[in-house]
Coordinates of C-alpha atoms in Angstrom, one line a residue:
X191 CA 116.6 41.7 111.3
X192 CA 115.0 43.4 108.4
X193 CA 115.6 47.1 108.1
X194 CA 112.5 49.2 107.4
X195 CA 113.3 52.2 105.3
X196 CA 111.6 55.4 106.6
X197 CA 109.0 56.8 104.4
X198 CA 110.4 59.9 102.6
X199 CA 108.9 63.3 103.1
X200 CA 108.2 63.4 99.3
X201 CA 106.2 60.1 99.7
X202 CA 104.3 61.5 102.7
X203 CA 103.5 64.7 100.8
X204 CA 102.3 62.7 97.7
X205 CA 100.1 60.5 100.0
X206 CA 98.7 63.5 101.7
X207 CA 97.9 65.2 98.4
X208 CA 96.3 62.0 97.1
X209 CA 94.1 61.8 100.2
X210 CA 93.1 65.4 99.9
X211 CA 92.3 65.0 96.2
X212 CA 90.1 62.0 97.0
X213 CA 88.3 64.0 99.7
X214 CA 87.6 66.9 97.3
X215 CA 86.2 64.4 94.7
X216 CA 84.0 62.7 97.3
X217 CA 82.5 66.0 98.4
X218 CA 82.0 67.1 94.8
X219 CA 80.3 63.7 93.9
X220 CA 77.7 64.3 96.7
X221 CA 77.3 68.0 95.8
X222 CA 76.6 67.5 92.1
X223 CA 73.9 64.9 92.9
X224 CA 72.4 67.2 95.6
X225 CA 72.6 70.6 93.8
X226 CA 73.2 69.8 90.1
X227 CA 76.3 70.6 88.0
X228 CA 75.3 74.3 87.7
X229 CA 74.7 74.5 91.4
X230 CA 78.2 73.5 92.4
X231 CA 80.8 76.1 92.8
X232 CA 84.5 75.6 93.4
X233 CA 84.6 77.7 96.5
X234 CA 81.7 75.8 98.1
X235 CA 83.3 72.4 97.3
X236 CA 86.6 73.5 98.8
X237 CA 85.0 74.9 101.9
X238 CA 83.0 71.7 102.5
X239 CA 86.2 69.7 102.0
X240 CA 87.9 71.9 104.7
X241 CA 90.3 73.6 102.2
X242 CA 91.0 77.0 100.8
X243 CA 89.7 78.1 97.4
X244 CA 93.3 78.7 96.3
X245 CA 94.2 75.0 96.9
X246 CA 91.9 73.9 94.1
X247 CA 94.3 74.3 91.2
X248 CA 96.9 72.1 92.9
X249 CA 94.4 69.3 92.2
X250 CA 92.5 70.1 89.1
X251 CA 93.2 72.0 85.9
X252 CA 89.7 73.3 85.7
X253 CA 86.2 73.2 87.2
X254 CA 85.2 70.9 84.3
X255 CA 88.0 68.5 85.2
X256 CA 86.7 68.3 88.8
X257 CA 83.1 67.8 87.6
X258 CA 84.3 64.9 85.4
X259 CA 86.0 63.2 88.3
X260 CA 83.0 63.9 90.6
X261 CA 80.7 62.3 88.0
X262 CA 83.1 59.3 87.7
X263 CA 83.0 58.9 91.5
X264 CA 79.2 59.2 91.7
X265 CA 78.8 56.6 88.9
X266 CA 81.3 54.2 90.5
X267 CA 79.4 54.4 93.8
X268 CA 76.1 53.8 92.0
X269 CA 77.4 50.9 90.1
X270 CA 78.9 49.3 93.2
X271 CA 75.7 49.7 95.1
X272 CA 73.7 48.0 92.3
X273 CA 76.2 45.2 92.0
X274 CA 76.1 44.8 95.7
X275 CA 72.4 44.4 95.8
X276 CA 72.6 41.8 93.0
X277 CA 75.3 39.9 94.8
X278 CA 73.4 39.5 98.1
X279 CA 70.5 37.4 96.6
X280 CA 70.1 34.2 94.5
X281 CA 70.5 34.9 90.8
X282 CA 66.8 34.5 90.1
X283 CA 66.0 37.3 92.6
X284 CA 68.6 39.8 91.5
X285 CA 66.5 41.8 89.1
X286 CA 63.6 42.2 91.6
X287 CA 66.0 43.2 94.3
X288 CA 67.8 45.8 92.1
X289 CA 64.5 47.3 91.0
X290 CA 63.1 47.4 94.5
X291 CA 66.2 49.2 95.8
X292 CA 66.4 51.6 93.0
X293 CA 62.7 52.6 93.1
X294 CA 62.5 52.8 96.8
X295 CA 61.5 55.8 98.8
X296 CA 64.8 55.8 100.6
X297 CA 66.6 56.1 97.2
X298 CA 64.3 58.9 96.1
X299 CA 64.9 60.8 99.4
X300 CA 68.7 60.7 99.2
X301 CA 69.7 62.0 95.9
X302 CA 73.1 63.1 97.1
X303 CA 74.2 59.4 97.6
X304 CA 72.0 57.8 94.9
X305 CA 72.0 57.3 91.1
X306 CA 73.7 60.2 89.2
X307 CA 71.6 59.4 86.1
X308 CA 68.4 60.4 87.8
X309 CA 70.0 63.3 89.7
X310 CA 71.8 64.8 86.8
X311 CA 70.4 63.3 83.6
X312 CA 68.5 66.4 82.4
X313 CA 71.7 68.6 82.8
X314 CA 74.3 66.2 81.3
X315 CA 73.6 67.1 77.7
X316 CA 74.9 70.6 78.4
X317 CA 78.1 69.6 80.1
X318 CA 81.6 69.2 78.9
X319 CA 82.5 66.2 76.7
X320 CA 84.4 64.5 79.4
X321 CA 81.4 64.6 81.7
X322 CA 79.2 63.2 79.0
X323 CA 81.7 60.4 78.3
X324 CA 81.6 59.4 82.0
X325 CA 77.8 59.3 81.9
X326 CA 77.8 57.3 78.7
X327 CA 80.1 54.6 80.2
X328 CA 77.9 54.4 83.3
X329 CA 74.7 53.9 81.3
X330 CA 76.4 51.1 79.3
X331 CA 77.7 49.5 82.6
X332 CA 74.3 49.6 84.2
X333 CA 72.6 48.2 81.1
X334 CA 75.1 45.4 81.0
X335 CA 74.8 44.7 84.8
X336 CA 71.0 44.4 84.4
X337 CA 71.1 42.4 81.2
X338 CA 73.5 39.9 82.9
X339 CA 70.8 39.0 85.4
X340 CA 68.5 37.9 82.6
X341 CA 68.1 34.2 81.7
X342 CA 68.4 35.4 78.1
X343 CA 71.9 37.0 78.8
X344 CA 73.9 37.0 75.6
X345 CA 70.9 37.5 73.4
X346 CA 69.7 40.7 71.9
X347 CA 66.4 40.5 73.8
X348 CA 68.2 40.7 77.2
X349 CA 70.0 43.9 76.1
X350 CA 66.8 45.5 74.7
X351 CA 64.9 44.7 77.9
X352 CA 67.7 46.2 80.0
X353 CA 67.6 49.4 77.9
X354 CA 63.9 49.7 78.6
X355 CA 64.3 48.9 82.3
X356 CA 67.1 51.5 82.8
X357 CA 65.1 54.2 81.0
X358 CA 62.0 53.4 83.0
X359 CA 63.8 53.3 86.3
X360 CA 65.7 56.6 85.8
X361 CA 62.6 58.3 84.5
X362 CA 60.4 57.2 87.3
X363 CA 62.9 58.2 89.9
X364 CA 63.5 61.6 88.3
X365 CA 59.8 62.4 88.1
X366 CA 59.0 61.2 91.6
X367 CA 61.6 63.7 92.9
X368 CA 60.3 66.5 90.6
X369 CA 56.6 66.5 91.8
X370 CA 55.4 68.0 95.1
X371 CA 52.6 65.4 95.6
X372 CA 53.9 62.6 97.8
X373 CA 51.1 60.2 96.6
X374 CA 52.0 60.9 93.0
X375 CA 55.7 60.4 93.7
X376 CA 55.0 57.0 95.3
X377 CA 52.7 56.1 92.5
X378 CA 55.2 56.8 89.8
X379 CA 57.8 54.6 91.5
X380 CA 55.3 51.8 92.3
X381 CA 53.9 51.8 88.8
X382 CA 57.4 51.5 87.3
X383 CA 58.3 48.7 89.7
X384 CA 55.1 46.8 88.9
X385 CA 55.7 47.2 85.1
X386 CA 59.3 46.1 85.3
X387 CA 58.8 43.2 87.7
X388 CA 60.1 39.9 86.3
X389 CA 56.6 38.5 86.9
X390 CA 55.0 41.2 84.8
X391 CA 53.2 40.0 81.7

């Protein structure tokens, strides 16, 4: 009979700390998209995560380090969602499905779980270098994901089209959230979707 070694207390503590760390990052990833980088305070994040303010420095060297991890988590969630949309339809329909999901009213209404580029793009240039690096990697990843759906994948044209598409998608979503006229907000997203549609001339 195989002996099962008991999990050591040190291992249990390490696992608990890792789980707590992940919870803080998940809370912060939602918070930065909901309130912006400047609207996120350490005390508020820790309270929402069910922890004391003093526990913060057991997990992060600084607020900027937390923001970088939160941005990385938000970007990973966004990339996974986009890839998931592309994976659920035939290759020829992937671009249309991705565009439709991104420029939907549901996405516009739920910034806290949506694309961090649209939620945070205007603030990112003023953030710490590590936050900007995370954003840069995500932009490249999203451009690559979109370009790979093109029949011209591997050619410069596919990359250029993806750059335009990402810029248009993010801009339209950002502006649709910024205005206080629902019809204009819908119009911004609809016009961008029509312009970027694979059938658009």
